[in-house]
Amino acid sequence: HVFNELLVKYPLPRRKKPGQVVPDNMVVIHAGPIDAELSYDLPLVNVRPFWMLEYVSKGSKRKDYVDNMRRYERELKVPYYLLFDPRTQKLTLFHHDSNEYAALKPNAQGRLEVRELDLEVAILDGWVRFWHRGKLLPLPAEMQKDLDAMRRRAENAERELAALRDQVKKMRSKKNGTH
């Protein structure tokens, strides 16, 4: 499950108020449905976040590099945390070693790996891009373009099929001597 800009609420030991954070994106691994429309309330959902992704902007540097990192590392213990600064084109993927975050090193292809998902991440043409089992995953615009092309081919095939059916009908009526 991938969530975008969803409030995550979680209990904090010895505190009355829950901890709260709103990641840019959050990945949760769970086979069944997750009911999280207005917020992701950890005690109710009972499925921990697997990966947090933050895209750093000018005004969010402290929030992403310090505040949220502390929340993800110490309070939530999220296994993976990705930070991308589009201005500097710096991409960092942290992995939690059960104690703290350590920045992962790129593999032979220059990509950062999330082994549990057979996924790699890197910057390509200024964008954060993802590879699954070595294959580059398409961007939404690319998928829409492919879908539009498939629809046009299907519509053309339907028109051709209708024209062929009309020809067959005419041939049968000529064969039977009816018009």
Steps between C-alpha positions, in 0.01 A plus 500: 500500500626847414362803678555864410500787754310297761515589870667218695409483870690271736526449877796639689606332824437710811316770304128576486501650151583271208789570267403635159672537165389554140746338257493593132458129420476190717523135397333234714536129429177315574306244294154613606317831474597787730234741621685832518301776335551805721800383701721200559441425867757232589319353803188446285663395173767289675725481191824693527637719219776334299638797307467877528586727207561873535564750222693790652393854419662828600272540801501135613873428537502496882170308511626228262866470604452540876144485636349231277820300493493485881134392496558229240826376652431514875124511550358296210814299411402499131730258310567737207509877462562669165596867473517679166604862457402602146706821512828321576391171337612320816331167564560313826345172609535407865449152641421441867740250657271452807693775676536793261500600135796435274521645148510226237769496234408473130527159333701427183231672289519813719160432658391471861336169589195406703573128491175387665305643204748414221498875442772748413484878502717762330482837329436489125458819299446699819225271631498237775437180305442143605614167354334169586721196445723712279220637279426873502144568614309745280387842616124562523509714184674217313239250621220738391658537155518119465140463620379762249684321218346164602153657505549642149615156376197333663260755348658449155476122538130532597432714189685250278307211655168678444595567135597131452170387653312728257695350207425146616132588539490644145681197358256262670199692373641494142570128534144437617360726231354750741587865525 
